[in-house]
């Protein structure tokens, strides 16, 4: 059981993008240290592995929502976005890509070192890549809600076009590590997953009202009357974002 913020185990992610005429293919794999393993050795488990197809024109996920909420006084902004990409069954992939995914190996020692440019995943040297991103994320539950706050450190490697082969000596451009902070609900993923393979004429079970997507806070000291405004959950989310922004700005001020 996690009782302190320092007890939260990071999630290690690797995202690979491959060229394809029908639209680039993306493989995303997540790992996390197993809880209560009962010995001194590090034990990691694979949380998920997923293939998706990106837009043919721009090689990116499809943008469904792109809105910025800007504070005109500070110039800071929260970006609200929804992206979608087509899920791809592994049975429909070229054998080379399937082998690439099956041969990936997580390196616990490299992950624990947290070295600036070290790879914590071992790659098949015969696969052709367009880009590769490593990400280390810490996920926290925001009090009195089911919203998650995710703090991530990520680094991109982009391979030269047409010669993006590790085996052929195509060296990637290594970008500086970056940090990101996002807030989301895992329930959103659950609801949107119903759309992945929705048959013609069928519909999802989720409602498209504000209360479904931005529910009221719950927990000790939280009071939501029966006649509360439907948008109260949205207002509470905005309040959370403002508090988070204040904390981030305070941390930045201390580092200056």
JSON list of C-alpha atoms in Angstrom, two decimals:
[
{"chain": "A", "resi": 1, "resn": "UNK", "atom": "CA", "xyz": [0.00, 0.00, 0.00]},
{"chain": "A", "resi": 2, "resn": "UNK", "atom": "CA", "xyz": [1.32, 3.44, -0.96]},
{"chain": "A", "resi": 3, "resn": "UNK", "atom": "CA", "xyz": [1.06, 5.85, 1.98]},
{"chain": "A", "resi": 4, "resn": "UNK", "atom": "CA", "xyz": [3.62, 8.52, 1.02]},
{"chain": "A", "resi": 5, "resn": "UNK", "atom": "CA", "xyz": [4.38, 10.34, -2.22]},
{"chain": "A", "resi": 6, "resn": "UNK", "atom": "CA", "xyz": [7.92, 9.00, -2.06]},
{"chain": "A", "resi": 7, "resn": "UNK", "atom": "CA", "xyz": [6.54, 5.44, -2.15]},
{"chain": "A", "resi": 8, "resn": "UNK", "atom": "CA", "xyz": [5.12, 5.89, -5.65]},
{"chain": "A", "resi": 9, "resn": "UNK", "atom": "CA", "xyz": [6.94, 3.69, -8.16]},
{"chain": "A", "resi": 10, "resn": "UNK", "atom": "CA", "xyz": [7.68, 5.23, -11.57]},
{"chain": "A", "resi": 11, "resn": "UNK", "atom": "CA", "xyz": [6.26, 3.86, -14.79]},
{"chain": "A", "resi": 12, "resn": "UNK", "atom": "CA", "xyz": [8.85, 3.35, -17.54]},
{"chain": "A", "resi": 13, "resn": "UNK", "atom": "CA", "xyz": [7.57, 3.76, -21.09]},
{"chain": "A", "resi": 14, "resn": "UNK", "atom": "CA", "xyz": [9.07, 3.27, -24.52]},
{"chain": "A", "resi": 15, "resn": "UNK", "atom": "CA", "xyz": [7.34, 4.56, -27.64]},
{"chain": "A", "resi": 16, "resn": "UNK", "atom": "CA", "xyz": [8.57, 3.45, -31.08]},
{"chain": "A", "resi": 17, "resn": "UNK", "atom": "CA", "xyz": [7.35, 4.86, -34.39]},
{"chain": "A", "resi": 18, "resn": "UNK", "atom": "CA", "xyz": [7.87, 2.95, -37.66]},
{"chain": "A", "resi": 19, "resn": "UNK", "atom": "CA", "xyz": [7.39, 4.13, -41.24]},
{"chain": "A", "resi": 20, "resn": "UNK", "atom": "CA", "xyz": [4.48, 2.62, -43.14]},
{"chain": "A", "resi": 21, "resn": "UNK", "atom": "CA", "xyz": [2.80, 3.72, -46.37]},
{"chain": "A", "resi": 22, "resn": "UNK", "atom": "CA", "xyz": [-0.69, 3.35, -44.88]},
{"chain": "A", "resi": 23, "resn": "UNK", "atom": "CA", "xyz": [0.28, 5.55, -41.92]},
{"chain": "A", "resi": 24, "resn": "UNK", "atom": "CA", "xyz": [3.12, 5.25, -39.43]},
{"chain": "A", "resi": 25, "resn": "UNK", "atom": "CA", "xyz": [2.84, 2.47, -36.87]},
{"chain": "A", "resi": 26, "resn": "UNK", "atom": "CA", "xyz": [3.46, 3.14, -33.18]},
{"chain": "A", "resi": 27, "resn": "UNK", "atom": "CA", "xyz": [4.34, 0.67, -30.46]},
{"chain": "A", "resi": 28, "resn": "UNK", "atom": "CA", "xyz": [3.98, 1.76, -26.83]},
{"chain": "A", "resi": 29, "resn": "UNK", "atom": "CA", "xyz": [5.19, -0.44, -23.96]},
{"chain": "A", "resi": 30, "resn": "UNK", "atom": "CA", "xyz": [5.00, 0.30, -20.21]},
{"chain": "A", "resi": 31, "resn": "UNK", "atom": "CA", "xyz": [6.87, -1.32, -17.32]},
{"chain": "A", "resi": 32, "resn": "UNK", "atom": "CA", "xyz": [6.74, -0.82, -13.55]},
{"chain": "A", "resi": 33, "resn": "UNK", "atom": "CA", "xyz": [8.56, -2.24, -10.57]},
{"chain": "A", "resi": 34, "resn": "UNK", "atom": "CA", "xyz": [6.54, -5.04, -8.98]},
{"chain": "A", "resi": 35, "resn": "UNK", "atom": "CA", "xyz": [5.18, -4.38, -5.50]},
{"chain": "A", "resi": 36, "resn": "UNK", "atom": "CA", "xyz": [6.18, -6.47, -2.45]},
{"chain": "A", "resi": 37, "resn": "UNK", "atom": "CA", "xyz": [8.48, -8.85, -4.26]},
{"chain": "A", "resi": 38, "resn": "UNK", "atom": "CA", "xyz": [9.88, -10.12, -0.95]},
{"chain": "A", "resi": 39, "resn": "UNK", "atom": "CA", "xyz": [13.56, -9.98, -1.91]},
{"chain": "A", "resi": 40, "resn": "UNK", "atom": "CA", "xyz": [16.28, -7.44, -2.58]},
{"chain": "A", "resi": 41, "resn": "UNK", "atom": "CA", "xyz": [16.30, -7.90, -6.36]},
{"chain": "A", "resi": 42, "resn": "UNK", "atom": "CA", "xyz": [14.45, -5.50, -8.60]},
{"chain": "A", "resi": 43, "resn": "UNK", "atom": "CA", "xyz": [11.50, -7.13, -10.32]},
{"chain": "A", "resi": 44, "resn": "UNK", "atom": "CA", "xyz": [9.71, -5.34, -13.15]},
{"chain": "A", "resi": 45, "resn": "UNK", "atom": "CA", "xyz": [6.52, -6.30, -14.91]},
{"chain": "A", "resi": 46, "resn": "UNK", "atom": "CA", "xyz": [5.16, -5.22, -18.27]},
{"chain": "A", "resi": 47, "resn": "UNK", "atom": "CA", "xyz": [1.96, -3.26, -17.70]},
{"chain": "A", "resi": 48, "resn": "UNK", "atom": "CA", "xyz": [0.85, -2.87, -21.30]},
{"chain": "A", "resi": 49, "resn": "UNK", "atom": "CA", "xyz": [1.84, -3.20, -24.95]},
{"chain": "A", "resi": 50, "resn": "UNK", "atom": "CA", "xyz": [-0.16, -1.58, -27.71]},
{"chain": "A", "resi": 51, "resn": "UNK", "atom": "CA", "xyz": [0.14, -1.01, -31.46]},
{"chain": "A", "resi": 52, "resn": "UNK", "atom": "CA", "xyz": [-1.63, 1.91, -33.15]},
{"chain": "A", "resi": 53, "resn": "UNK", "atom": "CA", "xyz": [-1.65, 3.50, -36.61]},
{"chain": "A", "resi": 54, "resn": "UNK", "atom": "CA", "xyz": [-1.08, 7.23, -36.99]},
{"chain": "A", "resi": 55, "resn": "UNK", "atom": "CA", "xyz": [-2.36, 9.72, -39.58]},
{"chain": "A", "resi": 56, "resn": "UNK", "atom": "CA", "xyz": [-0.96, 9.11, -43.05]},
{"chain": "A", "resi": 57, "resn": "UNK", "atom": "CA", "xyz": [-0.52, 12.82, -43.83]},
{"chain": "A", "resi": 58, "resn": "UNK", "atom": "CA", "xyz": [1.34, 14.04, -40.75]},
{"chain": "A", "resi": 59, "resn": "UNK", "atom": "CA", "xyz": [2.45, 10.87, -38.94]},
{"chain": "A", "resi": 60, "resn": "UNK", "atom": "CA", "xyz": [0.66, 11.91, -35.74]},
{"chain": "A", "resi": 61, "resn": "UNK", "atom": "CA", "xyz": [-2.43, 10.80, -33.79]},
{"chain": "A", "resi": 62, "resn": "UNK", "atom": "CA", "xyz": [-5.71, 12.36, -34.95]},
{"chain": "A", "resi": 63, "resn": "UNK", "atom": "CA", "xyz": [-6.50, 15.53, -33.02]},
{"chain": "A", "resi": 64, "resn": "UNK", "atom": "CA", "xyz": [-10.11, 15.62, -31.78]},
{"chain": "A", "resi": 65, "resn": "UNK", "atom": "CA", "xyz": [-9.78, 18.52, -29.34]},
{"chain": "A", "resi": 66, "resn": "UNK", "atom": "CA", "xyz": [-7.13, 21.22, -29.04]},
{"chain": "A", "resi": 67, "resn": "UNK", "atom": "CA", "xyz": [-7.89, 24.07, -26.63]},
{"chain": "A", "resi": 68, "resn": "UNK", "atom": "CA", "xyz": [-5.61, 26.29, -24.54]},
{"chain": "A", "resi": 69, "resn": "UNK", "atom": "CA", "xyz": [-6.78, 27.94, -21.32]},
{"chain": "A", "resi": 70, "resn": "UNK", "atom": "CA", "xyz": [-4.39, 30.87, -20.91]},
{"chain": "A", "resi": 71, "resn": "UNK", "atom": "CA", "xyz": [-3.80, 33.05, -17.87]},
{"chain": "A", "resi": 72, "resn": "UNK", "atom": "CA", "xyz": [-3.35, 36.51, -19.40]},
{"chain": "A", "resi": 73, "resn": "UNK", "atom": "CA", "xyz": [-1.62, 37.78, -16.27]},
{"chain": "A", "resi": 74, "resn": "UNK", "atom": "CA", "xyz": [1.14, 35.18, -16.10]},
{"chain": "A", "resi": 75, "resn": "UNK", "atom": "CA", "xyz": [1.18, 34.00, -19.71]},
{"chain": "A", "resi": 76, "resn": "UNK", "atom": "CA", "xyz": [0.97, 30.36, -18.60]},
{"chain": "A", "resi": 77, "resn": "UNK", "atom": "CA", "xyz": [-1.59, 28.01, -20.11]},
{"chain": "A", "resi": 78, "resn": "UNK", "atom": "CA", "xyz": [-3.16, 24.59, -19.66]},
{"chain": "A", "resi": 79, "resn": "UNK", "atom": "CA", "xyz": [-3.54, 22.63, -22.88]},
{"chain": "A", "resi": 80, "resn": "UNK", "atom": "CA", "xyz": [-6.72, 20.54, -23.23]},
{"chain": "A", "resi": 81, "resn": "UNK", "atom": "CA", "xyz": [-6.49, 17.95, -25.95]},
{"chain": "A", "resi": 82, "resn": "UNK", "atom": "CA", "xyz": [-7.93, 14.65, -27.08]},
{"chain": "A", "resi": 83, "resn": "UNK", "atom": "CA", "xyz": [-6.03, 12.49, -29.56]},
{"chain": "A", "resi": 84, "resn": "UNK", "atom": "CA", "xyz": [-7.10, 9.27, -31.21]},
{"chain": "A", "resi": 85, "resn": "UNK", "atom": "CA", "xyz": [-5.30, 6.61, -33.22]},
{"chain": "A", "resi": 86, "resn": "UNK", "atom": "CA", "xyz": [-6.45, 3.36, -34.76]},
{"chain": "A", "resi": 87, "resn": "UNK", "atom": "CA", "xyz": [-5.72, 0.24, -32.73]},
{"chain": "A", "resi": 88, "resn": "UNK", "atom": "CA", "xyz": [-3.85, -2.41, -34.74]},
{"chain": "A", "resi": 89, "resn": "UNK", "atom": "CA", "xyz": [-3.98, -6.11, -33.96]},
{"chain": "A", "resi": 90, "resn": "UNK", "atom": "CA", "xyz": [-0.53, -7.71, -33.85]},
{"chain": "A", "resi": 91, "resn": "UNK", "atom": "CA", "xyz": [-1.68, -10.43, -36.25]},
{"chain": "A", "resi": 92, "resn": "UNK", "atom": "CA", "xyz": [-1.95, -7.80, -39.01]},
{"chain": "A", "resi": 93, "resn": "UNK", "atom": "CA", "xyz": [1.63, -6.57, -38.62]},
{"chain": "A", "resi": 94, "resn": "UNK", "atom": "CA", "xyz": [4.74, -7.55, -40.60]},
{"chain": "A", "resi": 95, "resn": "UNK", "atom": "CA", "xyz": [6.69, -10.36, -38.96]},
{"chain": "A", "resi": 96, "resn": "UNK", "atom": "CA", "xyz": [9.71, -8.10, -38.47]},
{"chain": "A", "resi": 97, "resn": "UNK", "atom": "CA", "xyz": [7.73, -5.69, -36.28]},
{"chain": "A", "resi": 98, "resn": "UNK", "atom": "CA", "xyz": [6.20, -8.51, -34.25]},
{"chain": "A", "resi": 99, "resn": "UNK", "atom": "CA", "xyz": [9.68, -9.90, -33.62]},
{"chain": "A", "resi": 100, "resn": "UNK", "atom": "CA", "xyz": [10.89, -6.44, -32.65]},
{"chain": "A", "resi": 101, "resn": "UNK", "atom": "CA", "xyz": [8.20, -6.15, -29.97]},
{"chain": "A", "resi": 102, "resn": "UNK", "atom": "CA", "xyz": [8.76, -9.68, -28.68]},
{"chain": "A", "resi": 103, "resn": "UNK", "atom": "CA", "xyz": [12.52, -9.16, -28.41]},
{"chain": "A", "resi": 104, "resn": "UNK", "atom": "CA", "xyz": [12.37, -5.96, -26.37]},
{"chain": "A", "resi": 105, "resn": "UNK", "atom": "CA", "xyz": [14.10, -6.35, -23.02]},
{"chain": "A", "resi": 106, "resn": "UNK", "atom": "CA", "xyz": [13.80, -4.03, -20.05]},
{"chain": "A", "resi": 107, "resn": "UNK", "atom": "CA", "xyz": [17.08, -3.24, -18.28]},
{"chain": "A", "resi": 108, "resn": "UNK", "atom": "CA", "xyz": [16.37, -2.72, -14.54]},
{"chain": "A", "resi": 109, "resn": "UNK", "atom": "CA", "xyz": [19.93, -1.67, -13.74]},
{"chain": "A", "resi": 110, "resn": "UNK", "atom": "CA", "xyz": [19.89, 1.11, -16.35]},
{"chain": "A", "resi": 111, "resn": "UNK", "atom": "CA", "xyz": [16.46, 2.25, -15.18]},
{"chain": "A", "resi": 112, "resn": "UNK", "atom": "CA", "xyz": [17.60, 2.49, -11.56]},
{"chain": "A", "resi": 113, "resn": "UNK", "atom": "CA", "xyz": [20.68, 4.51, -12.48]},
{"chain": "A", "resi": 114, "resn": "UNK", "atom": "CA", "xyz": [18.49, 7.23, -14.01]},
{"chain": "A", "resi": 115, "resn": "UNK", "atom": "CA", "xyz": [21.44, 8.31, -16.14]},
{"chain": "A", "resi": 116, "resn": "UNK", "atom": "CA", "xyz": [20.81, 11.26, -18.43]},
{"chain": "A", "resi": 117, "resn": "UNK", "atom": "CA", "xyz": [21.00, 9.48, -21.80]},
{"chain": "A", "resi": 118, "resn": "UNK", "atom": "CA", "xyz": [21.03, 5.80, -20.81]},
{"chain": "A", "resi": 119, "resn": "UNK", "atom": "CA", "xyz": [18.66, 3.36, -22.51]},
{"chain": "A", "resi": 120, "resn": "UNK", "atom": "CA", "xyz": [16.56, 1.28, -20.13]},
{"chain": "A", "resi": 121, "resn": "UNK", "atom": "CA", "xyz": [15.20, -0.88, -22.94]},
{"chain": "A", "resi": 122, "resn": "UNK", "atom": "CA", "xyz": [17.25, -3.16, -25.19]},
{"chain": "A", "resi": 123, "resn": "UNK", "atom": "CA", "xyz": [16.30, -3.03, -28.86]},
{"chain": "A", "resi": 124, "resn": "UNK", "atom": "CA", "xyz": [16.43, -5.45, -31.75]},
{"chain": "A", "resi": 125, "resn": "UNK", "atom": "CA", "xyz": [19.21, -3.93, -33.92]},
{"chain": "A", "resi": 126, "resn": "UNK", "atom": "CA", "xyz": [17.56, -5.05, -37.16]},
{"chain": "A", "resi": 127, "resn": "UNK", "atom": "CA", "xyz": [14.38, -2.99, -36.84]},
{"chain": "A", "resi": 128, "resn": "UNK", "atom": "CA", "xyz": [13.87, 0.22, -38.83]},
{"chain": "A", "resi": 129, "resn": "UNK", "atom": "CA", "xyz": [12.67, 3.16, -36.76]},
{"chain": "A", "resi": 130, "resn": "UNK", "atom": "CA", "xyz": [11.51, 6.69, -37.42]},
{"chain": "A", "resi": 131, "resn": "UNK", "atom": "CA", "xyz": [11.67, 7.76, -33.77]},
{"chain": "A", "resi": 132, "resn": "UNK", "atom": "CA", "xyz": [11.99, 6.40, -30.26]},
{"chain": "A", "resi": 133, "resn": "UNK", "atom": "CA", "xyz": [10.98, 8.04, -26.98]},
{"chain": "A", "resi": 134, "resn": "UNK", "atom": "CA", "xyz": [11.83, 6.98, -23.44]},
{"chain": "A", "resi": 135, "resn": "UNK", "atom": "CA", "xyz": [9.62, 8.27, -20.64]},
{"chain": "A", "resi": 136, "resn": "UNK", "atom": "CA", "xyz": [9.73, 7.94, -16.86]},
{"chain": "A", "resi": 137, "resn": "UNK", "atom": "CA", "xyz": [6.46, 8.94, -15.19]},
{"chain": "A", "resi": 138, "resn": "UNK", "atom": "CA", "xyz": [5.27, 9.38, -11.62]},
{"chain": "A", "resi": 139, "resn": "UNK", "atom": "CA", "xyz": [1.50, 9.12, -11.24]},
{"chain": "A", "resi": 140, "resn": "UNK", "atom": "CA", "xyz": [-0.37, 10.50, -8.23]},
{"chain": "A", "resi": 141, "resn": "UNK", "atom": "CA", "xyz": [-4.06, 10.52, -7.33]},
{"chain": "A", "resi": 142, "resn": "UNK", "atom": "CA", "xyz": [-5.40, 14.00, -6.59]},
{"chain": "A", "resi": 143, "resn": "UNK", "atom": "CA", "xyz": [-7.15, 14.12, -3.21]},
{"chain": "A", "resi": 144, "resn": "UNK", "atom": "CA", "xyz": [-10.95, 13.77, -3.13]},
{"chain": "A", "resi": 145, "resn": "UNK", "atom": "CA", "xyz": [-11.18, 12.85, -6.81]},
{"chain": "A", "resi": 146, "resn": "UNK", "atom": "CA", "xyz": [-10.33, 10.18, -9.35]},
{"chain": "A", "resi": 147, "resn": "UNK", "atom": "CA", "xyz": [-8.10, 12.55, -11.33]},
{"chain": "A", "resi": 148, "resn": "UNK", "atom": "CA", "xyz": [-4.46, 11.62, -11.76]},
{"chain": "A", "resi": 149, "resn": "UNK", "atom": "CA", "xyz": [-1.46, 13.93, -11.90]},
{"chain": "A", "resi": 150, "resn": "UNK", "atom": "CA", "xyz": [1.41, 12.60, -13.99]},
{"chain": "A", "resi": 151, "resn": "UNK", "atom": "CA", "xyz": [4.90, 14.11, -13.84]},
{"chain": "A", "resi": 152, "resn": "UNK", "atom": "CA", "xyz": [7.14, 12.78, -16.63]},
{"chain": "A", "resi": 153, "resn": "UNK", "atom": "CA", "xyz": [10.70, 13.08, -17.85]},
{"chain": "A", "resi": 154, "resn": "UNK", "atom": "CA", "xyz": [11.08, 12.11, -21.51]},
{"chain": "A", "resi": 155, "resn": "UNK", "atom": "CA", "xyz": [13.74, 12.09, -24.20]},
{"chain": "A", "resi": 156, "resn": "UNK", "atom": "CA", "xyz": [13.37, 11.66, -27.96]},
{"chain": "A", "resi": 157, "resn": "UNK", "atom": "CA", "xyz": [15.62, 9.99, -30.50]},
{"chain": "A", "resi": 158, "resn": "UNK", "atom": "CA", "xyz": [14.79, 10.71, -34.15]},
{"chain": "A", "resi": 159, "resn": "UNK", "atom": "CA", "xyz": [16.38, 8.66, -36.92]},
{"chain": "A", "resi": 160, "resn": "UNK", "atom": "CA", "xyz": [17.27, 9.96, -40.40]},
{"chain": "A", "resi": 161, "resn": "UNK", "atom": "CA", "xyz": [14.58, 9.47, -43.02]},
{"chain": "A", "resi": 162, "resn": "UNK", "atom": "CA", "xyz": [14.99, 6.37, -45.24]},
{"chain": "A", "resi": 163, "resn": "UNK", "atom": "CA", "xyz": [18.19, 5.35, -43.44]},
{"chain": "A", "resi": 164, "resn": "UNK", "atom": "CA", "xyz": [16.65, 4.99, -40.01]},
{"chain": "A", "resi": 165, "resn": "UNK", "atom": "CA", "xyz": [18.22, 1.62, -39.39]},
{"chain": "A", "resi": 166, "resn": "UNK", "atom": "CA", "xyz": [20.25, 0.98, -36.29]},
{"chain": "A", "resi": 167, "resn": "UNK", "atom": "CA", "xyz": [21.96, -1.91, -38.06]},
{"chain": "A", "resi": 168, "resn": "UNK", "atom": "CA", "xyz": [22.96, 0.19, -41.08]},
{"chain": "A", "resi": 169, "resn": "UNK", "atom": "CA", "xyz": [24.58, 2.83, -38.91]},
{"chain": "A", "resi": 170, "resn": "UNK", "atom": "CA", "xyz": [21.92, 5.53, -39.18]},
{"chain": "A", "resi": 171, "resn": "UNK", "atom": "CA", "xyz": [22.65, 7.51, -36.02]},
{"chain": "A", "resi": 172, "resn": "UNK", "atom": "CA", "xyz": [19.69, 9.22, -34.34]},
{"chain": "A", "resi": 173, "resn": "UNK", "atom": "CA", "xyz": [19.41, 12.84, -33.33]},
{"chain": "A", "resi": 174, "resn": "UNK", "atom": "CA", "xyz": [19.30, 12.81, -29.54]},
{"chain": "A", "resi": 175, "resn": "UNK", "atom": "CA", "xyz": [17.22, 15.62, -28.04]},
{"chain": "A", "resi": 176, "resn": "UNK", "atom": "CA", "xyz": [17.60, 17.15, -24.60]},
{"chain": "A", "resi": 177, "resn": "UNK", "atom": "CA", "xyz": [15.45, 15.59, -21.87]},
{"chain": "A", "resi": 178, "resn": "UNK", "atom": "CA", "xyz": [12.19, 17.42, -21.21]},
{"chain": "A", "resi": 179, "resn": "UNK", "atom": "CA", "xyz": [9.61, 17.44, -18.43]},
{"chain": "A", "resi": 180, "resn": "UNK", "atom": "CA", "xyz": [5.83, 17.39, -18.72]},
{"chain": "A", "resi": 181, "resn": "UNK", "atom": "CA", "xyz": [2.93, 17.55, -16.29]},
{"chain": "A", "resi": 182, "resn": "UNK", "atom": "CA", "xyz": [-0.55, 16.32, -17.14]},
{"chain": "A", "resi": 183, "resn": "UNK", "atom": "CA", "xyz": [-3.87, 15.73, -15.37]},
{"chain": "A", "resi": 184, "resn": "UNK", "atom": "CA", "xyz": [-6.35, 13.10, -16.53]},
{"chain": "A", "resi": 185, "resn": "UNK", "atom": "CA", "xyz": [-8.90, 10.45, -15.50]},
{"chain": "A", "resi": 186, "resn": "UNK", "atom": "CA", "xyz": [-8.25, 6.79, -16.27]},
{"chain": "A", "resi": 187, "resn": "UNK", "atom": "CA", "xyz": [-12.01, 6.48, -16.70]},
{"chain": "A", "resi": 188, "resn": "UNK", "atom": "CA", "xyz": [-11.69, 8.58, -19.86]},
{"chain": "A", "resi": 189, "resn": "UNK", "atom": "CA", "xyz": [-9.51, 5.87, -21.38]},
{"chain": "A", "resi": 190, "resn": "UNK", "atom": "CA", "xyz": [-12.02, 3.23, -20.32]},
{"chain": "A", "resi": 191, "resn": "UNK", "atom": "CA", "xyz": [-14.90, 5.09, -21.93]},
{"chain": "A", "resi": 192, "resn": "UNK", "atom": "CA", "xyz": [-13.04, 5.93, -25.14]},
{"chain": "A", "resi": 193, "resn": "UNK", "atom": "CA", "xyz": [-11.87, 2.32, -25.47]},
{"chain": "A", "resi": 194, "resn": "UNK", "atom": "CA", "xyz": [-15.48, 1.43, -26.34]},
{"chain": "A", "resi": 195, "resn": "UNK", "atom": "CA", "xyz": [-14.99, 3.37, -29.58]},
{"chain": "A", "resi": 196, "resn": "UNK", "atom": "CA", "xyz": [-12.00, 1.31, -30.74]},
{"chain": "A", "resi": 197, "resn": "UNK", "atom": "CA", "xyz": [-13.95, -1.45, -32.44]},
{"chain": "A", "resi": 198, "resn": "UNK", "atom": "CA", "xyz": [-17.47, -0.07, -32.44]},
{"chain": "A", "resi": 199, "resn": "UNK", "atom": "CA", "xyz": [-19.61, -1.79, -35.06]},
{"chain": "A", "resi": 200, "resn": "UNK", "atom": "CA", "xyz": [-21.77, 0.18, -37.49]},
{"chain": "A", "resi": 201, "resn": "UNK", "atom": "CA", "xyz": [-25.11, 0.98, -35.87]},
{"chain": "A", "resi": 202, "resn": "UNK", "atom": "CA", "xyz": [-23.87, 0.38, -32.31]},
{"chain": "A", "resi": 203, "resn": "UNK", "atom": "CA", "xyz": [-23.27, 3.05, -29.72]},
{"chain": "A", "resi": 204, "resn": "UNK", "atom": "CA", "xyz": [-21.19, 3.43, -26.59]},
{"chain": "A", "resi": 205, "resn": "UNK", "atom": "CA", "xyz": [-22.65, 3.18, -23.10]},
{"chain": "A", "resi": 206, "resn": "UNK", "atom": "CA", "xyz": [-21.13, 6.41, -21.78]},
{"chain": "A", "resi": 207, "resn": "UNK", "atom": "CA", "xyz": [-23.12, 9.64, -21.61]},
{"chain": "A", "resi": 208, "resn": "UNK", "atom": "CA", "xyz": [-21.97, 12.85, -23.27]},
{"chain": "A", "resi": 209, "resn": "UNK", "atom": "CA", "xyz": [-22.92, 15.15, -20.39]},
{"chain": "A", "resi": 210, "resn": "UNK", "atom": "CA", "xyz": [-20.56, 17.29, -18.32]},
{"chain": "A", "resi": 211, "resn": "UNK", "atom": "CA", "xyz": [-21.16, 15.35, -15.09]},
{"chain": "A", "resi": 212, "resn": "UNK", "atom": "CA", "xyz": [-19.99, 12.09, -16.70]},
{"chain": "A", "resi": 213, "resn": "UNK", "atom": "CA", "xyz": [-16.69, 13.49, -17.89]},
{"chain": "A", "resi": 214, "resn": "UNK", "atom": "CA", "xyz": [-16.06, 15.92, -15.02]},
{"chain": "A", "resi": 215, "resn": "UNK", "atom": "CA", "xyz": [-17.66, 14.35, -11.93]},
{"chain": "A", "resi": 216, "resn": "UNK", "atom": "CA", "xyz": [-18.03, 16.08, -8.58]},
{"chain": "A", "resi": 217, "resn": "UNK", "atom": "CA", "xyz": [-15.34, 15.66, -5.95]},
{"chain": "A", "resi": 218, "resn": "UNK", "atom": "CA", "xyz": [-15.94, 13.04, -3.27]},
{"chain": "A", "resi": 219, "resn": "UNK", "atom": "CA", "xyz": [-14.46, 12.42, 0.16]},
{"chain": "A", "resi": 220, "resn": "UNK", "atom": "CA", "xyz": [-14.31, 13.89, 3.67]},
{"chain": "A", "resi": 221, "resn": "UNK", "atom": "CA", "xyz": [-15.45, 17.50, 3.90]},
{"chain": "A", "resi": 222, "resn": "UNK", "atom": "CA", "xyz": [-16.83, 17.54, 0.35]},
{"chain": "A", "resi": 223, "resn": "UNK", "atom": "CA", "xyz": [-20.46, 18.59, 0.03]},
{"chain": "A", "resi": 224, "resn": "UNK", "atom": "CA", "xyz": [-22.34, 18.38, -3.25]},
{"chain": "A", "resi": 225, "resn": "UNK", "atom": "CA", "xyz": [-26.05, 19.06, -2.92]},
{"chain": "A", "resi": 226, "resn": "UNK", "atom": "CA", "xyz": [-28.57, 17.25, -5.06]},
{"chain": "A", "resi": 227, "resn": "UNK", "atom": "CA", "xyz": [-29.36, 20.46, -6.92]},
{"chain": "A", "resi": 228, "resn": "UNK", "atom": "CA", "xyz": [-25.71, 21.34, -7.55]},
{"chain": "A", "resi": 229, "resn": "UNK", "atom": "CA", "xyz": [-24.92, 22.77, -10.95]},
{"chain": "A", "resi": 230, "resn": "UNK", "atom": "CA", "xyz": [-24.03, 20.12, -13.54]},
{"chain": "A", "resi": 231, "resn": "UNK", "atom": "CA", "xyz": [-20.78, 21.93, -14.25]},
{"chain": "A", "resi": 232, "resn": "UNK", "atom": "CA", "xyz": [-19.62, 21.87, -10.63]},
{"chain": "A", "resi": 233, "resn": "UNK", "atom": "CA", "xyz": [-17.15, 19.08, -11.39]},
{"chain": "A", "resi": 234, "resn": "UNK", "atom": "CA", "xyz": [-15.57, 21.20, -14.12]},
{"chain": "A", "resi": 235, "resn": "UNK", "atom": "CA", "xyz": [-15.25, 24.14, -11.72]},
{"chain": "A", "resi": 236, "resn": "UNK", "atom": "CA", "xyz": [-13.58, 21.88, -9.16]},
{"chain": "A", "resi": 237, "resn": "UNK", "atom": "CA", "xyz": [-11.12, 20.67, -11.80]},
{"chain": "A", "resi": 238, "resn": "UNK", "atom": "CA", "xyz": [-10.18, 24.25, -12.69]},
{"chain": "A", "resi": 239, "resn": "UNK", "atom": "CA", "xyz": [-9.55, 24.93, -8.99]},
{"chain": "A", "resi": 240, "resn": "UNK", "atom": "CA", "xyz": [-7.22, 21.92, -8.86]},
{"chain": "A", "resi": 241, "resn": "UNK", "atom": "CA", "xyz": [-5.31, 23.09, -11.92]},
{"chain": "A", "resi": 242, "resn": "UNK", "atom": "CA", "xyz": [-4.85, 26.53, -10.39]},
{"chain": "A", "resi": 243, "resn": "UNK", "atom": "CA", "xyz": [-3.41, 24.99, -7.22]},
{"chain": "A", "resi": 244, "resn": "UNK", "atom": "CA", "xyz": [-1.08, 22.76, -9.24]},
{"chain": "A", "resi": 245, "resn": "UNK", "atom": "CA", "xyz": [0.08, 25.74, -11.29]},
{"chain": "A", "resi": 246, "resn": "UNK", "atom": "CA", "xyz": [0.84, 27.67, -8.10]},
{"chain": "A", "resi": 247, "resn": "UNK", "atom": "CA", "xyz": [2.94, 24.77, -6.78]},
{"chain": "A", "resi": 248, "resn": "UNK", "atom": "CA", "xyz": [4.88, 24.51, -10.04]},
{"chain": "A", "resi": 249, "resn": "UNK", "atom": "CA", "xyz": [5.55, 28.24, -10.16]},
{"chain": "A", "resi": 250, "resn": "UNK", "atom": "CA", "xyz": [6.72, 28.18, -6.53]},
{"chain": "A", "resi": 251, "resn": "UNK", "atom": "CA", "xyz": [9.10, 25.31, -7.30]},
{"chain": "A", "resi": 252, "resn": "UNK", "atom": "CA", "xyz": [10.48, 27.18, -10.31]},
{"chain": "A", "resi": 253, "resn": "UNK", "atom": "CA", "xyz": [11.03, 30.29, -8.21]},
{"chain": "A", "resi": 254, "resn": "UNK", "atom": "CA", "xyz": [13.02, 28.29, -5.65]},
{"chain": "A", "resi": 255, "resn": "UNK", "atom": "CA", "xyz": [15.26, 26.87, -8.40]},
{"chain": "A", "resi": 256, "resn": "UNK", "atom": "CA", "xyz": [16.14, 30.30, -9.79]}
]
